[in-house]
Short mmCIF file of C-alpha atoms in Angstrom, two decimals:
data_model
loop_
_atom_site.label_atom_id
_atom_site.label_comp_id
_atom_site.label_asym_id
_atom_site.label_seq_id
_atom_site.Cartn_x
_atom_site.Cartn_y
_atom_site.Cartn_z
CA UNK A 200 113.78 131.66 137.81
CA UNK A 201 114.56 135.34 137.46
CA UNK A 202 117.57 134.33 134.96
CA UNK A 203 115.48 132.50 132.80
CA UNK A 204 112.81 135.14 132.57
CA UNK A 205 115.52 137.22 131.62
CA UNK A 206 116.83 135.38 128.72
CA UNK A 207 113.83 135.33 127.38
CA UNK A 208 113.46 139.05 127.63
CA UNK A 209 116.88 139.68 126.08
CA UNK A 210 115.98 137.30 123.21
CA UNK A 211 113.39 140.22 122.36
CA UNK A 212 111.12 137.33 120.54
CA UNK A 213 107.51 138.85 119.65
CA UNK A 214 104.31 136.92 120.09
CA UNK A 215 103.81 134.67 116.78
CA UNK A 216 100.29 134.96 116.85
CA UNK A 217 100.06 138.16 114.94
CA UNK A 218 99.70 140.64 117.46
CA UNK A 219 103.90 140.60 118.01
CA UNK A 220 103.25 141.65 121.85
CA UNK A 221 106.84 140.96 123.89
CA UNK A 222 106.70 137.83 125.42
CA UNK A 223 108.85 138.65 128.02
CA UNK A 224 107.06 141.67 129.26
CA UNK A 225 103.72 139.48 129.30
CA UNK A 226 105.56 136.77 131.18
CA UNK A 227 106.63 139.17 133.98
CA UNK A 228 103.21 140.83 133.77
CA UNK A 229 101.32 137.46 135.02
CA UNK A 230 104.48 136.86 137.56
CA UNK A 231 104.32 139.72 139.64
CA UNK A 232 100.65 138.89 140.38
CA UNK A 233 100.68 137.10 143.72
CA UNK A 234 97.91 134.43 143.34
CA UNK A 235 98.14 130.84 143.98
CA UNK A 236 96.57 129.77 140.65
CA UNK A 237 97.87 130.85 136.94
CA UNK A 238 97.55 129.18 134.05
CA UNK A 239 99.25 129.15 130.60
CA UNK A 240 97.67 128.85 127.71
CA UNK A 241 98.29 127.71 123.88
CA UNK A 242 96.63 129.37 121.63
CA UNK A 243 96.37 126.75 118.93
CA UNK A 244 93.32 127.63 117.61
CA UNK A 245 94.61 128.29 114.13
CA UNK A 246 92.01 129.37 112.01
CA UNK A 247 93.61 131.98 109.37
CA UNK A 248 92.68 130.28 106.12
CA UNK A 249 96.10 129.66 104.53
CA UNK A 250 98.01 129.21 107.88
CA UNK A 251 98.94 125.62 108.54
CA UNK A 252 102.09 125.90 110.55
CA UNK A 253 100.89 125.52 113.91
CA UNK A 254 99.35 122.19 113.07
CA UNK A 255 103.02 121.97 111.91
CA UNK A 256 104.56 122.26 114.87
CA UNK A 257 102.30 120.22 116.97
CA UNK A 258 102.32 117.06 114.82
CA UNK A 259 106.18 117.30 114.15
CA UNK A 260 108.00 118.78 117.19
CA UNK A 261 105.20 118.65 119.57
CA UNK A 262 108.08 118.32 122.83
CA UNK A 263 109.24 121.90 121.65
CA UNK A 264 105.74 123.33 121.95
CA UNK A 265 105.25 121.23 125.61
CA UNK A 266 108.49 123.00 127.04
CA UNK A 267 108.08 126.54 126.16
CA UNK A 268 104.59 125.98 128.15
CA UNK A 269 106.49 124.36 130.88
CA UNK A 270 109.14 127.10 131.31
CA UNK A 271 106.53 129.61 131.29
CA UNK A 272 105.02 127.95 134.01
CA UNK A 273 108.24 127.85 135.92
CA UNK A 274 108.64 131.27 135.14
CA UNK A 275 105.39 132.68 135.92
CA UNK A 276 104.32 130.08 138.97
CA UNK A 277 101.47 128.52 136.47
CA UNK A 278 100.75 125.34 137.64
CA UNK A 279 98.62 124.28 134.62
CA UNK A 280 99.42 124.64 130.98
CA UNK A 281 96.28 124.36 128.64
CA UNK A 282 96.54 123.69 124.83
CA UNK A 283 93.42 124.56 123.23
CA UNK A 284 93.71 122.90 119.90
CA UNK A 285 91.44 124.09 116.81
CA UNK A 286 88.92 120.95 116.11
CA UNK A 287 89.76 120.52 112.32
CA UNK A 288 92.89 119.42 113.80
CA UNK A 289 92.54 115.82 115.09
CA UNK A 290 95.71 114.08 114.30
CA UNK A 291 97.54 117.31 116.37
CA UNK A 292 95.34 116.59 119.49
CA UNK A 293 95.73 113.24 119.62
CA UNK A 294 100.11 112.69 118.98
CA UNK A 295 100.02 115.90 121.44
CA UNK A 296 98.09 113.99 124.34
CA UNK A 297 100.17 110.86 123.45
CA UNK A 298 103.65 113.28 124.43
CA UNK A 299 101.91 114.69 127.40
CA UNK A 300 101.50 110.79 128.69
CA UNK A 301 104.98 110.13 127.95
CA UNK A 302 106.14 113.47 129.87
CA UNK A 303 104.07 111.76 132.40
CA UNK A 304 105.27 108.76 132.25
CA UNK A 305 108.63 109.55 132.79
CA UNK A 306 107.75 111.52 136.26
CA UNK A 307 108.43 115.20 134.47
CA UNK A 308 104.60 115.98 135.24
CA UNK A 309 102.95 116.30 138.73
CA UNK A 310 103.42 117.58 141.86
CA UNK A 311 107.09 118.05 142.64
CA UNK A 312 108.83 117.45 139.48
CA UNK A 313 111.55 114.98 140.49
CA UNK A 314 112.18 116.77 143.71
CA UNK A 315 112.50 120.40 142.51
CA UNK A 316 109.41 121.64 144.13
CA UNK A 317 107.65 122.58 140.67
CA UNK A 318 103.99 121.65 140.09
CA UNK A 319 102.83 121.59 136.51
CA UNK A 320 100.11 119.06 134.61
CA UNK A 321 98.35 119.89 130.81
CA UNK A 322 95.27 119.93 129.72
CA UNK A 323 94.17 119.60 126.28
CA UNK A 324 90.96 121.17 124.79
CA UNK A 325 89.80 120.26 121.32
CA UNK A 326 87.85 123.17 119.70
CA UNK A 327 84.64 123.43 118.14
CA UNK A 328 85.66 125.74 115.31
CA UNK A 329 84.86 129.02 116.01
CA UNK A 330 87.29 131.33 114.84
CA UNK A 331 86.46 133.94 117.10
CA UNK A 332 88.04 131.32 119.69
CA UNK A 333 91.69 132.59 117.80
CA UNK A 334 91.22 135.90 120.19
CA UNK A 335 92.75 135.31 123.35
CA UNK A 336 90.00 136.45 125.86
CA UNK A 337 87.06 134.90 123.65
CA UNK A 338 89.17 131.61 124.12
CA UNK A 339 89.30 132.15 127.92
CA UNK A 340 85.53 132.52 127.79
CA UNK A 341 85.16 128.97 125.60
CA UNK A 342 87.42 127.32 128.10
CA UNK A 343 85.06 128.52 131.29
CA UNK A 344 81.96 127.05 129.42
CA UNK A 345 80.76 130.48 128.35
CA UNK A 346 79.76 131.92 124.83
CA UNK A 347 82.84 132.99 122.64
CA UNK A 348 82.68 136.30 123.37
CA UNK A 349 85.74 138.96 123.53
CA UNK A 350 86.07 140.79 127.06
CA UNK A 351 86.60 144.41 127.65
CA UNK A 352 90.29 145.28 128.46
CA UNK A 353 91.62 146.34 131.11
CA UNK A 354 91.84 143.75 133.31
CA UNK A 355 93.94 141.75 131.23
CA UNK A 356 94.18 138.19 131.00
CA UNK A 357 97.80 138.24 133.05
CA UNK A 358 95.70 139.90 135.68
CA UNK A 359 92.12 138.60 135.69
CA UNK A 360 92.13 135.55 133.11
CA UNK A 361 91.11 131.72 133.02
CA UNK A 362 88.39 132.25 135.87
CA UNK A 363 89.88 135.34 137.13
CA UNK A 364 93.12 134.00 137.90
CA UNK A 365 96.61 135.45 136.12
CA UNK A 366 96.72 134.09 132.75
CA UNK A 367 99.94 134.03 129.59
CA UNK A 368 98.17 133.27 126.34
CA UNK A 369 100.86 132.65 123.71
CA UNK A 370 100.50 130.66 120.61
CA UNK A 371 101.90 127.71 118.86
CA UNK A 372 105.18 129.15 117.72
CA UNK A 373 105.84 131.60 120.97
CA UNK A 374 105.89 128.67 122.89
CA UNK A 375 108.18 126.43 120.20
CA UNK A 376 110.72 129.30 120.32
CA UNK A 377 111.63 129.25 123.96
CA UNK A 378 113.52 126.06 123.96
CA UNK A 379 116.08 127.12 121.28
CA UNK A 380 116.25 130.56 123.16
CA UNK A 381 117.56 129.07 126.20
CA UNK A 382 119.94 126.43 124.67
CA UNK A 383 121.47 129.45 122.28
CA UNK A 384 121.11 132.00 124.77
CA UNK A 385 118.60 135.37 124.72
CA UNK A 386 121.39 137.59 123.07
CA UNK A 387 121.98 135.04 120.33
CA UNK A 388 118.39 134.64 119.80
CA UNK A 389 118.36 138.48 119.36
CA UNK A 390 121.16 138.82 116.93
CA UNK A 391 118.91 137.01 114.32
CA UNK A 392 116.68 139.07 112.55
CA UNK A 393 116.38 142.76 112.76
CA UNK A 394 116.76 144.78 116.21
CA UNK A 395 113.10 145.04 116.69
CA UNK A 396 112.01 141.84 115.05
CA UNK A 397 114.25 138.87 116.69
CA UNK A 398 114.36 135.26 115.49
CA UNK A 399 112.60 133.44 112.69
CA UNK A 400 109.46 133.40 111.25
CA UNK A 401 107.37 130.49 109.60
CA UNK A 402 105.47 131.22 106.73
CA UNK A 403 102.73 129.38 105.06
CA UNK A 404 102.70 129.41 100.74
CA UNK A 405 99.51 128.48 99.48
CA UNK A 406 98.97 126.06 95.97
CA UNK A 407 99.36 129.11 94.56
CA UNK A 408 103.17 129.03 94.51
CA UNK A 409 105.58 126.61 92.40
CA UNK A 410 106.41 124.89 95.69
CA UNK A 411 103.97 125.95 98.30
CA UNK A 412 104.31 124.87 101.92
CA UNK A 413 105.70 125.91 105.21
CA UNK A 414 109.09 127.75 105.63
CA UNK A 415 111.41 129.18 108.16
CA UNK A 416 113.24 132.35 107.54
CA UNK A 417 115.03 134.83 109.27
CA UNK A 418 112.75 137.94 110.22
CA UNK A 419 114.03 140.71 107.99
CA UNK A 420 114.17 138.37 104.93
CA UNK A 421 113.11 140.21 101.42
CA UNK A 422 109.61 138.93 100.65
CA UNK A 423 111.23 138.71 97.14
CA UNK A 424 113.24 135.86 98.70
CA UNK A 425 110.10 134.15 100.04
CA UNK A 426 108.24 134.57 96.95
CA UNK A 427 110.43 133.73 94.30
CA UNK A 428 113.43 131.70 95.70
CA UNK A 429 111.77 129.44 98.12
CA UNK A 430 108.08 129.85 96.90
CA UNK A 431 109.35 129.05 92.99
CA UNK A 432 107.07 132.13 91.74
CA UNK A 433 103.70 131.88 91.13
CA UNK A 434 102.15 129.22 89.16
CA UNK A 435 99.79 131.38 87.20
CA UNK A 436 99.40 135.66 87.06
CA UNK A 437 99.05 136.87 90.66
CA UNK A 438 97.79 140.45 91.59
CA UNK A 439 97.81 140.34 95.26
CA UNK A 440 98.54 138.28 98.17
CA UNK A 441 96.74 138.34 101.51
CA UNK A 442 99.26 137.83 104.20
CA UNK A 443 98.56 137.32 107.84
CA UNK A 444 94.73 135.70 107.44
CA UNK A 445 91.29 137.27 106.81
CA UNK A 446 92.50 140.00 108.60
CA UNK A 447 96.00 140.90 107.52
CA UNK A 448 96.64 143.44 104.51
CA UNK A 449 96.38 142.83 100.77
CA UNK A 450 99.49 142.98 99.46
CA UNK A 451 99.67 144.00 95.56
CA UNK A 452 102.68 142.30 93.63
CA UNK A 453 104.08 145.41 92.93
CA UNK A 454 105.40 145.61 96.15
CA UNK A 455 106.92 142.28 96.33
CA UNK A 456 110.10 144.26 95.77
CA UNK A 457 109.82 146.84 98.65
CA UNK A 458 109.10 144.69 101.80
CA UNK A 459 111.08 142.51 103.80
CA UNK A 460 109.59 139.61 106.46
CA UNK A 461 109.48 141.46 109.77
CA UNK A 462 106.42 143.75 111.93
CA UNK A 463 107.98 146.88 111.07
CA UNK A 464 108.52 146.83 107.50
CA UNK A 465 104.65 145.90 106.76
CA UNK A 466 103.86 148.06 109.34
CA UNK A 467 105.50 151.09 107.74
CA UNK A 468 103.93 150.35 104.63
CA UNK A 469 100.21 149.66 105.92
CA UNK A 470 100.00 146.09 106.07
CA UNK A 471 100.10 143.60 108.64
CA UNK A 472 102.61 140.38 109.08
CA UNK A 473 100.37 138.66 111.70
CA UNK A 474 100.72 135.35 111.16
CA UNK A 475 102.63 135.09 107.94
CA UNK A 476 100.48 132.75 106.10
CA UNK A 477 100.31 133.93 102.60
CA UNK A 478 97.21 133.66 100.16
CA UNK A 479 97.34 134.18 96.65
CA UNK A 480 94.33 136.22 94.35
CA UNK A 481 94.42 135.59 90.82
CA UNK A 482 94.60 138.14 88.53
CA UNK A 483 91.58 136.31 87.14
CA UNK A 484 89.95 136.86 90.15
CA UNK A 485 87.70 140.61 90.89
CA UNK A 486 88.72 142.55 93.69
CA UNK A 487 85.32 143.13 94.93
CA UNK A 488 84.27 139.84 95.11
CA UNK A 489 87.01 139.49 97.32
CA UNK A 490 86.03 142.92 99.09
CA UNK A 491 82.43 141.06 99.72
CA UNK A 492 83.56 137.69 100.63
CA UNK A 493 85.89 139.16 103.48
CA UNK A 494 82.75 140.89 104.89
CA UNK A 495 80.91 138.13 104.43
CA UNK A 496 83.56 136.09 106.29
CA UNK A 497 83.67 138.82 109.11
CA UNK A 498 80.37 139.00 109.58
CA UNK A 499 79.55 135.04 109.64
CA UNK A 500 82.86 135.09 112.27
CA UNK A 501 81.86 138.15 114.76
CA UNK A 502 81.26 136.86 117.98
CA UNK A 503 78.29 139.44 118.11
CA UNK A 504 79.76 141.31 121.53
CA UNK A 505 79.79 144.68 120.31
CA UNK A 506 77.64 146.88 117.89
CA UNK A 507 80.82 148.30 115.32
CA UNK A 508 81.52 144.64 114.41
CA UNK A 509 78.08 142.90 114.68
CA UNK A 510 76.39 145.45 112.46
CA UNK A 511 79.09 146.95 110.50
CA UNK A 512 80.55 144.02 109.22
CA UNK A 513 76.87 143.09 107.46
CA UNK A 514 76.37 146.35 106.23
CA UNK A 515 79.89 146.11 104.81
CA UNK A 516 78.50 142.88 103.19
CA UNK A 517 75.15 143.96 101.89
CA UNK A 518 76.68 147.23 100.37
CA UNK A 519 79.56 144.70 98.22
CA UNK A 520 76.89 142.36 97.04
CA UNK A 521 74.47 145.29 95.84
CA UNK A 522 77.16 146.76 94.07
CA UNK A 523 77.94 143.46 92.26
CA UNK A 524 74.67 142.60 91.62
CA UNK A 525 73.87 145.90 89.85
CA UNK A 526 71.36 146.88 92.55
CA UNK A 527 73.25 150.20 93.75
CA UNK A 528 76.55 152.17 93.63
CA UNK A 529 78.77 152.08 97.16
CA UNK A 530 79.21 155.51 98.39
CA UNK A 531 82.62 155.67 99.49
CA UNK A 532 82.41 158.64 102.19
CA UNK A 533 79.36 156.14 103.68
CA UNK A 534 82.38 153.02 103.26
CA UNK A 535 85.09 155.12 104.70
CA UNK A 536 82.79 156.17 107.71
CA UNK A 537 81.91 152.15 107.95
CA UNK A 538 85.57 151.57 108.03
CA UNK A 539 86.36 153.98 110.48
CA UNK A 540 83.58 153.15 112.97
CA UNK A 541 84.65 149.04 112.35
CA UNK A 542 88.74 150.38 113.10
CA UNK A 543 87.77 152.84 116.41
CA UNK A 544 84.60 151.13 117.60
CA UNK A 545 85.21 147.17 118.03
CA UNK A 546 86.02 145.42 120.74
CA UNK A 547 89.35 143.48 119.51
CA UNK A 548 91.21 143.14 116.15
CA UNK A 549 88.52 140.64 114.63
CA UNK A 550 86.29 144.18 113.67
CA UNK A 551 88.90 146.55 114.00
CA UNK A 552 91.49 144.71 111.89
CA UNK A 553 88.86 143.72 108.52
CA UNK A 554 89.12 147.10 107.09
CA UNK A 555 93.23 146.88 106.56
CA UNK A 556 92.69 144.62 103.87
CA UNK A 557 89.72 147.12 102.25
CA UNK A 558 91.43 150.13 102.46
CA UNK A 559 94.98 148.35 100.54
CA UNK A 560 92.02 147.31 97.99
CA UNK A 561 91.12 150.59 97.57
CA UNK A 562 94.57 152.12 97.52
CA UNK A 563 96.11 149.56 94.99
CA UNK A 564 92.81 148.85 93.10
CA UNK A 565 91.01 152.09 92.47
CA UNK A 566 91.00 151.50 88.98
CA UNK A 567 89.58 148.52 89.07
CA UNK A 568 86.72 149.22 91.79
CA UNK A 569 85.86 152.53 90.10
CA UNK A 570 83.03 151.34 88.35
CA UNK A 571 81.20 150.60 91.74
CA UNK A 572 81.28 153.23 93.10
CA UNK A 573 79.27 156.37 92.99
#
């Protein structure tokens, strides 16, 4: 299966899930542990508000999802491929444990797959909503029974994962990608796109938008494209958008112009892709209530394993309220210290990836978040 792990390397496809990690190299990470049991996981835990196309994918090409898990099975010797599907998502668990029957049904799951000497079964986990449970270790920990709680890296999951045992955690989309990859071929897959972001991308337009809903573009695509082509515009003034969930950057209008859809160019220009799903603020709407409800949200979310996110994410709270409520002025050396110890200090991206968002507020908003601070 050494060709097949090779297509997918040449395809140079990114994880989905936001952190854009090679799948490839993680592939061959969890094969060259010798263990008898491996697992792949799904990831479907979506719980970026805004982000809806993972539900997409499961409820309308659920078979696409199924094989990528399967081929990364035969790939990495996994013998077990487990969805873990976010629990405000009913209608995705049930049509995909009604194709894991038929796969069943039609002898393509087991022992021996129709004589080829591959093993490989599902199982399917319906999530209680936490969406801590979107980080891939703190999802390992839910599956063993255990509070959601991120682990300390190294080992990593494709070396000590699911019980200790090698483990490929890829989301919704990864997994959907692999099929087309090896119909098309790895170097095909790669020529769409830009060099260091291969394939296509689904994004997520919120009501926002003159026709919001899910689309597929080609990574490298102008976010001008996105916006106004296929999104219509906006239906009302727009200042910002938030792209790539609670903890992706804010994205001012003004530089609608000046980014295309791909990990680099947001990168470059301090914001994150992640998972591409796009929500809109108002121009009716203040920046600092937005500022306070995305510490708020952080800090209701944290899984509570470490100190930087626990604590800092509160404090971040407490000081956005005060300052909207009249009660005191926010210091901003004490918020850029808060914001560095939340960045350096956290476990995983859930505490280190909320002040992105804060510092584009501050950047592109100054003006209008003067008056609260000192």
């Amino acid at each position: 299966m050494v060709e097949v792990l090779e297509e997918i390397k040449k395809s140079n496809i990114r994880g989905r899930g936001g952190a854009g990690f090679p799948m490839g190299i993680k592939l061959e990470s969890c094969r060259n542990i010798e263990n008898d049991t491996k697992f792949i996981i799904c990831n479907a835990d979506e719980g970026d508000p805004g982000a809806y196309s993972d539900r997409y994918l499961l409820e309308k090409q659920p078979h696409a999802v199924l094989f990528g898990m399967m081929i990364s099975g035969l790939v990495t010797g996994a013998e077990w491929g487990i969805l873990y599907i976010r629990g405000e998502y009913p209608e995705a668990v049930g049509i995909i444990n009604d194709m894991v029957e038929q796969l069943r049904s039609n002898g393509l799951l087991g022992k021996d797959i129709q004589g080829s000497g591959f093993n490989f079964d599902f199982k399917v986990i319906q999530a209680q909503g936490a969406y801590i449970c979107g980080e891939e270790t703190a999802l390992i920990n839910s599956l063993e029974g255990k509070r959601p709680e991120v682990r300390t890296r190294p080992p990593y999951p494709t070396q000590e994962g699911l019980f200790n045992k090698p483990t490929v955690v890829n989301n919704v989309e990864t997994q959907a990608a692999v099929h087309y990859i090896l119909e098309k071929g790895g170097d095909h897959y790669a020529s769409i796109g830009t060099e260091r972001s291969s394939g296509t991308k689904l994004v997520s337009l919120d009501s926002f938008f003159n026709n919001p809903g899910i689309y597929e573009v080609d990574m490298g695509t102008p976010l001008s494209t996105v916006v106004n082509d296929l999104g219509g515009g906006f239906k009302e003034p727009v200042k910002a958008m938030q792209i790539g969930g609670p903890l992706g950057g804010l994205v001012p209008t003004s530089k609608i112009d000046s980014l295309t859809l791909d990990f680099e160019s947001f990168g470059n220009e301090g914001f994150l892709l992640g998972h591409a799903s796009v929500v809109c603020v108002p121009e009716s709407f203040p920046i600092v209530k937005f500022i306070e409800h995305l510490f708020d949200f952080a800090s209701f979310e944290s899984c509570g394993k470490c100190f930087p996110c626990r604590l800092g994410t509160k404090r971040g709270h407490e000081m956005f309220t005060n300052a909207i409520e009249g009660k005191s002025k926010i210091d901003p050396e004490l918020l850029d210290d808060l914001l560095h110890t939340l960045e350096t200090g956290s476990l995983c991206a859930h505490g280190g990836g909320i002040p992105l968002p804060i510092q584009n507020a501050l950047q592109y908003f100054d003006s209008e978040l003067r008056e609260y601070m000192k």
